[in-house]
């Protein structure tokens, strides 16, 4: 699989690009994806990233089964480490990630979407963690993130059956934030990204970190972290600009400083 980065500053589109294999994720593709995520993380001109799949059938139909079939346990461990590193890089990136799920998001594809901050779906989206149907458990975080996104009992049912669910069910259980006609999905994702990108970039970054720290380490640790980042924000020009703009009844011009 290859990865395309389309820059539309302050937004970047990160496109999983192997439509003839429904954007199935192989080792080379995962490495390219990790490199692209790290490159964007270091780029202050990019404030929001939209992750999507090339073609009109898939976000990503999962890890490449052709590559996985003959793996030894040691190779499987390395493959899981790489897939988990990609998901972790999305979660720890300074920018919010919006998954624009335009078709199948199965197995590793669903796990990538789960690592994103927000998931939007087209009416054609199909989600599943079908690993058990292949005789394996999830390896890139599905058993951990799915029960953190949807109710644990619902997650367990999906993880144990591997069944497919469509966009409307995904919306009902809270797996996605919204469902749009396929032709509108990317435009709606861009609108949402622009709305986020108009806010103070340091504030958005600190908020993303605080949410993650609290979800991972619990309420007390999250509150302690929130106090620290709140105080830190008062060292920035953006805090003064945002509040002055409010008092002067004008739009703020955030510079990310
Ligand atoms: N790994 C490798 N190749 C994959 C793939 C995957 N995860 N998912 C799809 N492909 C390939 C197919 O083998 C096929 O290749 P071919 O044209 O050389 O035969 C091509 O992509 C198109 O897929 P196809 O199965 O013909 O399309 P479909 O419309 O009949 O079915 C799916 C679509 C998504 C339901 C089906 O491809 C599928 O179940 N894929 C595997 C999903 C999965 O289990 N993922 C989790 C892996 S842990």
Tab-separated table of C-alpha atoms and ligand atoms in Angstrom:
chain	number	residue	atom	x	y	z
A	1	UNK	CA	0.000	0.000	0.000
A	2	UNK	CA	1.174	3.520	-0.635
A	3	UNK	CA	0.198	6.672	1.197
A	4	UNK	CA	-0.559	10.070	-0.313
A	5	UNK	CA	-0.364	13.326	1.615
A	6	UNK	CA	-2.450	16.132	0.099
A	7	UNK	CA	-1.726	19.448	1.758
A	8	UNK	CA	-4.534	21.998	1.923
A	9	UNK	CA	-3.090	24.149	4.708
A	10	UNK	CA	-4.109	24.230	7.514
A	11	UNK	CA	-5.579	20.791	6.699
A	12	UNK	CA	-3.854	17.706	5.345
A	13	UNK	CA	-5.516	14.731	3.702
A	14	UNK	CA	-3.765	11.441	4.370
A	15	UNK	CA	-4.945	8.919	1.792
A	16	UNK	CA	-4.493	5.138	2.030
A	17	UNK	CA	-3.863	4.324	-1.591
A	18	UNK	CA	-4.191	0.760	-2.815
A	19	UNK	CA	-7.755	0.679	-4.124
A	20	UNK	CA	-7.297	-2.547	-6.152
A	21	UNK	CA	-6.799	-4.382	-2.796
A	22	UNK	CA	-9.376	-2.234	-0.968
A	23	UNK	CA	-6.455	-0.355	0.661
A	24	UNK	CA	-5.327	-3.459	2.592
A	25	UNK	CA	-2.412	-2.565	4.845
A	26	UNK	CA	0.935	-4.297	4.331
A	27	UNK	CA	4.265	-3.728	6.096
A	28	UNK	CA	5.572	-1.274	3.503
A	29	UNK	CA	2.304	0.679	3.661
A	30	UNK	CA	2.335	0.794	7.457
A	31	UNK	CA	5.908	2.104	7.423
A	32	UNK	CA	4.957	4.777	4.900
A	33	UNK	CA	1.929	5.694	6.998
A	34	UNK	CA	4.019	5.997	10.166
A	35	UNK	CA	6.516	8.214	8.367
A	36	UNK	CA	3.720	10.418	6.986
A	37	UNK	CA	2.068	10.788	10.423
A	38	UNK	CA	5.426	11.710	12.006
A	39	UNK	CA	6.129	14.190	9.196
A	40	UNK	CA	2.770	15.876	9.716
A	41	UNK	CA	3.264	15.890	13.504
A	42	UNK	CA	6.385	18.003	13.016
A	43	UNK	CA	4.630	20.419	10.624
A	44	UNK	CA	3.112	23.370	12.454
A	45	UNK	CA	1.306	24.601	9.346
A	46	UNK	CA	-1.005	21.556	9.539
A	47	UNK	CA	-3.656	21.826	12.253
A	48	UNK	CA	-6.034	18.958	11.410
A	49	UNK	CA	-5.526	15.719	9.465
A	50	UNK	CA	-8.241	13.858	7.566
A	51	UNK	CA	-7.483	10.152	7.094
A	52	UNK	CA	-9.345	8.456	4.263
A	53	UNK	CA	-9.093	5.707	1.643
A	54	UNK	CA	-8.550	5.959	-2.113
A	55	UNK	CA	-11.333	4.777	-4.418
A	56	UNK	CA	-15.008	4.521	-3.620
A	57	UNK	CA	-15.138	1.108	-1.932
A	58	UNK	CA	-12.888	1.134	1.112
A	59	UNK	CA	-11.295	3.096	3.899
A	60	UNK	CA	-9.129	0.012	4.482
A	61	UNK	CA	-10.204	-3.646	4.354
A	62	UNK	CA	-7.683	-4.524	7.050
A	63	UNK	CA	-4.223	-5.950	7.351
A	64	UNK	CA	-2.994	-7.689	4.213
A	65	UNK	CA	-4.099	-11.303	4.669
A	66	UNK	CA	-1.818	-12.449	1.834
A	67	UNK	CA	1.168	-11.089	3.755
A	68	UNK	CA	-0.014	-12.413	7.132
A	69	UNK	CA	-0.843	-15.996	6.180
A	70	UNK	CA	2.704	-17.413	6.427
A	71	UNK	CA	4.008	-15.293	9.299
A	72	UNK	CA	5.845	-16.925	12.206
A	73	UNK	CA	4.818	-15.906	15.754
A	74	UNK	CA	7.840	-13.600	15.909
A	75	UNK	CA	6.945	-11.956	12.613
A	76	UNK	CA	3.337	-11.619	13.774
A	77	UNK	CA	4.542	-9.837	16.912
A	78	UNK	CA	6.595	-7.400	14.832
A	79	UNK	CA	3.577	-6.795	12.551
A	80	UNK	CA	1.352	-6.089	15.570
A	81	UNK	CA	3.996	-3.742	17.008
A	82	UNK	CA	4.138	-1.817	13.740
A	83	UNK	CA	0.337	-1.565	13.414
A	84	UNK	CA	0.048	-0.490	17.043
A	85	UNK	CA	2.820	2.101	16.551
A	86	UNK	CA	0.852	3.634	13.667
A	87	UNK	CA	-2.343	3.836	15.763
A	88	UNK	CA	-0.391	5.254	18.703
A	89	UNK	CA	1.248	7.866	16.467
A	90	UNK	CA	-2.219	9.052	15.396
A	91	UNK	CA	-3.392	9.177	19.004
A	92	UNK	CA	-0.282	11.059	20.171
A	93	UNK	CA	-0.077	13.403	17.179
A	94	UNK	CA	-0.509	17.072	18.034
A	95	UNK	CA	-3.254	17.475	15.428
A	96	UNK	CA	-6.759	16.031	15.731
A	97	UNK	CA	-7.344	13.242	13.197
A	98	UNK	CA	-10.709	12.862	11.477
A	99	UNK	CA	-11.340	9.448	9.900
A	100	UNK	CA	-13.492	9.892	6.779
A	101	UNK	CA	-14.705	6.324	6.351
A	102	UNK	CA	-15.818	5.976	2.749
A	103	UNK	CA	-16.414	2.207	2.567
A	104	UNK	CA	-15.045	-0.889	4.274
A	105	UNK	CA	-13.232	-0.263	7.569
A	106	UNK	CA	-12.457	-3.828	8.566
A	107	UNK	CA	-9.936	-5.234	11.023
A	108	UNK	CA	-6.870	-2.985	10.863
A	109	UNK	CA	-8.940	-0.422	8.947
A	110	UNK	CA	-11.413	-0.219	11.813
A	111	UNK	CA	-8.492	-0.068	14.268
A	112	UNK	CA	-6.978	2.900	12.387
A	113	UNK	CA	-10.347	4.671	12.467
A	114	UNK	CA	-10.651	3.949	16.209
A	115	UNK	CA	-7.292	5.631	16.844
A	116	UNK	CA	-8.592	8.813	15.198
A	117	UNK	CA	-10.192	11.544	17.305
A	118	UNK	CA	-13.420	11.700	15.303
A	119	UNK	CA	-15.027	9.307	12.830
A	120	UNK	CA	-17.337	10.424	10.002
A	121	UNK	CA	-18.906	7.828	7.719
A	122	UNK	CA	-20.431	7.730	4.269
A	123	UNK	CA	-23.724	5.890	3.874
A	124	UNK	CA	-21.692	3.074	2.273
A	125	UNK	CA	-19.365	2.575	5.261
A	126	UNK	CA	-19.097	-0.933	6.699
A	127	UNK	CA	-17.268	-1.595	9.964
A	128	UNK	CA	-16.108	-4.856	11.547
A	129	UNK	CA	-13.391	-6.469	13.615
A	130	UNK	CA	-13.488	-9.778	11.704
A	131	UNK	CA	-10.182	-11.147	13.019
A	132	UNK	CA	-11.810	-14.048	14.878
A	133	UNK	CA	-13.301	-15.249	11.577
A	134	UNK	CA	-9.675	-15.651	10.405
A	135	UNK	CA	-8.638	-17.473	13.579
A	136	UNK	CA	-6.797	-14.556	15.213
A	137	UNK	CA	-7.618	-11.836	17.750
A	138	UNK	CA	-7.204	-8.146	16.833
A	139	UNK	CA	-3.567	-7.036	16.918
A	140	UNK	CA	-3.547	-3.258	16.379
A	141	UNK	CA	-5.643	-2.200	19.360
A	142	UNK	CA	-9.176	-3.256	18.428
A	143	UNK	CA	-9.716	-5.214	21.645
A	144	UNK	CA	-8.712	-2.108	23.630
A	145	UNK	CA	-10.072	0.882	21.726
A	146	UNK	CA	-13.426	-0.490	20.557
A	147	UNK	CA	-14.672	-0.992	24.168
A	148	UNK	CA	-13.460	2.541	24.952
A	149	UNK	CA	-15.468	4.030	22.070
A	150	UNK	CA	-18.727	2.032	22.191
A	151	UNK	CA	-20.338	0.384	25.221
A	152	UNK	CA	-18.228	-2.616	26.357
A	153	UNK	CA	-21.020	-5.157	25.860
A	154	UNK	CA	-21.575	-3.959	22.301
A	155	UNK	CA	-17.826	-4.028	21.649
A	156	UNK	CA	-17.578	-7.578	22.969
A	157	UNK	CA	-20.402	-8.727	20.689
A	158	UNK	CA	-18.698	-7.169	17.656
A	159	UNK	CA	-15.270	-8.539	18.627
A	160	UNK	CA	-16.534	-12.088	19.291
A	161	UNK	CA	-18.766	-12.366	16.204
A	162	UNK	CA	-16.720	-10.353	13.692
A	163	UNK	CA	-19.993	-9.299	12.084
A	164	UNK	CA	-20.279	-6.362	9.690
A	165	UNK	CA	-22.253	-3.296	10.674
A	166	UNK	CA	-23.443	-0.529	8.399
A	167	UNK	CA	-23.233	3.233	8.809
A	168	UNK	CA	-26.601	3.678	10.516
A	169	UNK	CA	-25.821	1.089	13.186
A	170	UNK	CA	-22.353	2.591	13.618
A	171	UNK	CA	-24.019	5.941	14.246
A	172	UNK	CA	-26.530	4.458	16.690
A	173	UNK	CA	-23.844	2.821	18.854
A	174	UNK	CA	-21.597	5.912	18.792
A	175	UNK	CA	-18.845	4.430	16.639
A	176	UNK	CA	-19.186	7.376	14.243
A	177	UNK	CA	-20.198	10.985	14.879
A	178	UNK	CA	-22.191	11.460	11.663
A	179	UNK	CA	-23.193	9.781	8.395
A	180	UNK	CA	-23.240	11.611	5.037
A	181	UNK	CA	-23.979	10.693	1.413
A	182	UNK	CA	-20.784	9.310	-0.146
A	183	UNK	CA	-20.339	12.319	-2.433
A	184	UNK	CA	-20.466	14.748	0.497
A	185	UNK	CA	-18.240	12.944	2.990
A	186	UNK	CA	-14.924	14.636	2.243
A	187	UNK	CA	-16.457	18.090	2.014
A	188	UNK	CA	-18.157	17.619	5.403
A	189	UNK	CA	-14.877	16.353	6.847
A	190	UNK	CA	-13.126	19.472	5.486
A	191	UNK	CA	-15.806	21.711	7.040
A	192	UNK	CA	-15.331	20.075	10.421
A	193	UNK	CA	-11.547	20.303	10.055
A	194	UNK	CA	-11.803	24.030	9.200
A	195	UNK	CA	-13.981	24.641	12.251
A	196	UNK	CA	-11.341	23.015	14.472
A	197	UNK	CA	-8.448	24.704	12.649
A	198	UNK	CA	-9.982	28.147	13.266
A	199	UNK	CA	-9.422	27.699	17.018
A	200	UNK	CA	-6.212	28.291	18.928
A	201	UNK	CA	-3.888	25.519	17.731
A	202	UNK	CA	-2.025	25.255	21.014
A	203	UNK	CA	-5.345	25.054	22.881
A	204	UNK	CA	-6.612	22.306	20.563
A	205	UNK	CA	-3.360	20.373	20.932
A	206	UNK	CA	-3.382	20.638	24.727
A	207	UNK	CA	-7.057	19.642	24.827
A	208	UNK	CA	-6.371	16.554	22.694
A	209	UNK	CA	-3.577	15.547	25.068
A	210	UNK	CA	-5.681	16.164	28.176
A	211	UNK	CA	-8.554	14.012	26.874
A	212	UNK	CA	-6.146	11.175	26.104
A	213	UNK	CA	-4.298	11.380	29.422
A	214	UNK	CA	-7.576	11.286	31.352
A	215	UNK	CA	-8.987	8.370	29.347
A	216	UNK	CA	-5.759	6.405	29.744
A	217	UNK	CA	-4.807	7.239	33.340
A	218	UNK	CA	-8.104	8.032	35.045
A	219	UNK	CA	-9.925	11.110	36.330
A	220	UNK	CA	-7.456	12.280	38.994
A	221	UNK	CA	-4.470	12.125	36.636
A	222	UNK	CA	-6.537	13.754	33.892
A	223	UNK	CA	-7.602	16.624	36.154
A	224	UNK	CA	-4.008	17.167	37.311
A	225	UNK	CA	-2.870	17.268	33.698
A	226	UNK	CA	-5.719	19.601	32.734
A	227	UNK	CA	-4.695	22.120	35.428
A	228	UNK	CA	-1.131	22.114	34.126
A	229	UNK	CA	-2.052	22.652	30.478
A	230	UNK	CA	-4.601	25.309	31.465
A	231	UNK	CA	-1.849	27.248	33.254
A	232	UNK	CA	0.542	26.649	30.357
A	233	UNK	CA	-1.922	28.247	27.943
A	234	UNK	CA	-1.505	31.522	29.862
A	235	UNK	CA	2.127	31.667	28.691
A	236	UNK	CA	0.909	31.990	25.071
A	237	UNK	CA	0.038	34.923	22.811
A	238	UNK	CA	-2.988	32.943	21.639
A	239	UNK	CA	-4.592	33.153	25.097
A	240	UNK	CA	-4.305	36.955	25.119
A	241	UNK	CA	-5.408	37.236	21.494
A	242	UNK	CA	-8.424	34.943	21.979
A	243	UNK	CA	-9.694	36.803	25.046
A	244	UNK	CA	-8.940	40.294	23.715
A	245	UNK	CA	-10.724	39.468	20.465
A	246	UNK	CA	-13.784	38.428	22.460
A	247	UNK	CA	-13.735	41.637	24.496
A	248	UNK	CA	-13.169	43.757	21.370
A	249	UNK	CA	-15.994	41.903	19.550
A	250	UNK	CA	-13.791	40.711	16.666
A	251	UNK	CA	-12.540	37.396	15.341
A	252	UNK	CA	-9.291	36.175	16.904
A	253	UNK	CA	-6.186	35.701	14.790
A	254	UNK	CA	-4.392	32.775	16.367
A	255	UNK	CA	-0.721	32.347	15.489
A	256	UNK	CA	0.043	29.196	17.450
A	257	UNK	CA	2.454	30.990	19.772
B	1	LIG	N1	-5.936	-8.466	2.560
B	1	LIG	C1	-5.520	-8.769	1.314
B	1	LIG	N2	-6.289	-8.606	0.229
B	1	LIG	C2	-7.518	-8.125	0.416
B	1	LIG	C3	-8.015	-7.808	1.692
B	1	LIG	C4	-7.164	-7.987	2.798
B	1	LIG	N3	-7.523	-7.670	4.047
B	1	LIG	N4	-9.295	-7.371	1.568
B	1	LIG	C5	-9.568	-7.401	0.244
B	1	LIG	N5	-8.517	-7.872	-0.442
B	1	LIG	C6	-8.402	-8.084	-1.890
B	1	LIG	C7	-9.189	-9.301	-2.345
B	1	LIG	O1	-8.434	-10.473	-2.137
B	1	LIG	C8	-9.412	-8.981	-3.798
B	1	LIG	O2	-8.236	-9.259	-4.519
B	1	LIG	P1	-8.333	-10.033	-5.964
B	1	LIG	O3	-9.047	-9.024	-6.843
B	1	LIG	O4	-6.923	-10.266	-6.349
B	1	LIG	O5	-9.139	-11.269	-5.735
B	1	LIG	C9	-9.588	-7.477	-3.810
B	1	LIG	O6	-9.014	-6.999	-2.589
B	1	LIG	C10	-11.046	-7.050	-3.859
B	1	LIG	O7	-11.724	-7.708	-2.799
B	1	LIG	P2	-12.938	-8.768	-3.009
B	1	LIG	O8	-12.910	-9.727	-1.873
B	1	LIG	O9	-12.893	-9.355	-4.390
B	1	LIG	O10	-14.180	-7.792	-2.925
B	1	LIG	P3	-15.626	-8.170	-2.382
B	1	LIG	O11	-16.472	-7.004	-2.715
B	1	LIG	O12	-16.067	-9.503	-2.882
B	1	LIG	O13	-15.461	-8.296	-0.799
B	1	LIG	C11	-14.693	-7.625	1.402
B	1	LIG	C12	-15.038	-7.180	-0.032
B	1	LIG	C13	-14.072	-6.431	2.098
B	1	LIG	C14	-15.967	-8.066	2.127
B	1	LIG	C15	-13.695	-8.798	1.355
B	1	LIG	O14	-12.612	-8.414	0.492
B	1	LIG	C16	-13.110	-9.155	2.701
B	1	LIG	O15	-13.772	-9.773	3.516
B	1	LIG	N6	-11.806	-8.822	2.915
B	1	LIG	C17	-11.090	-9.205	4.099
B	1	LIG	C18	-11.509	-8.378	5.284
B	1	LIG	C19	-10.828	-8.842	6.557
B	1	LIG	O16	-11.037	-9.931	7.040
B	1	LIG	N7	-9.985	-7.960	7.099
B	1	LIG	C20	-9.345	-8.167	8.358
B	1	LIG	C21	-7.968	-8.644	8.197
B	1	LIG	S1	-7.241	-8.905	9.819
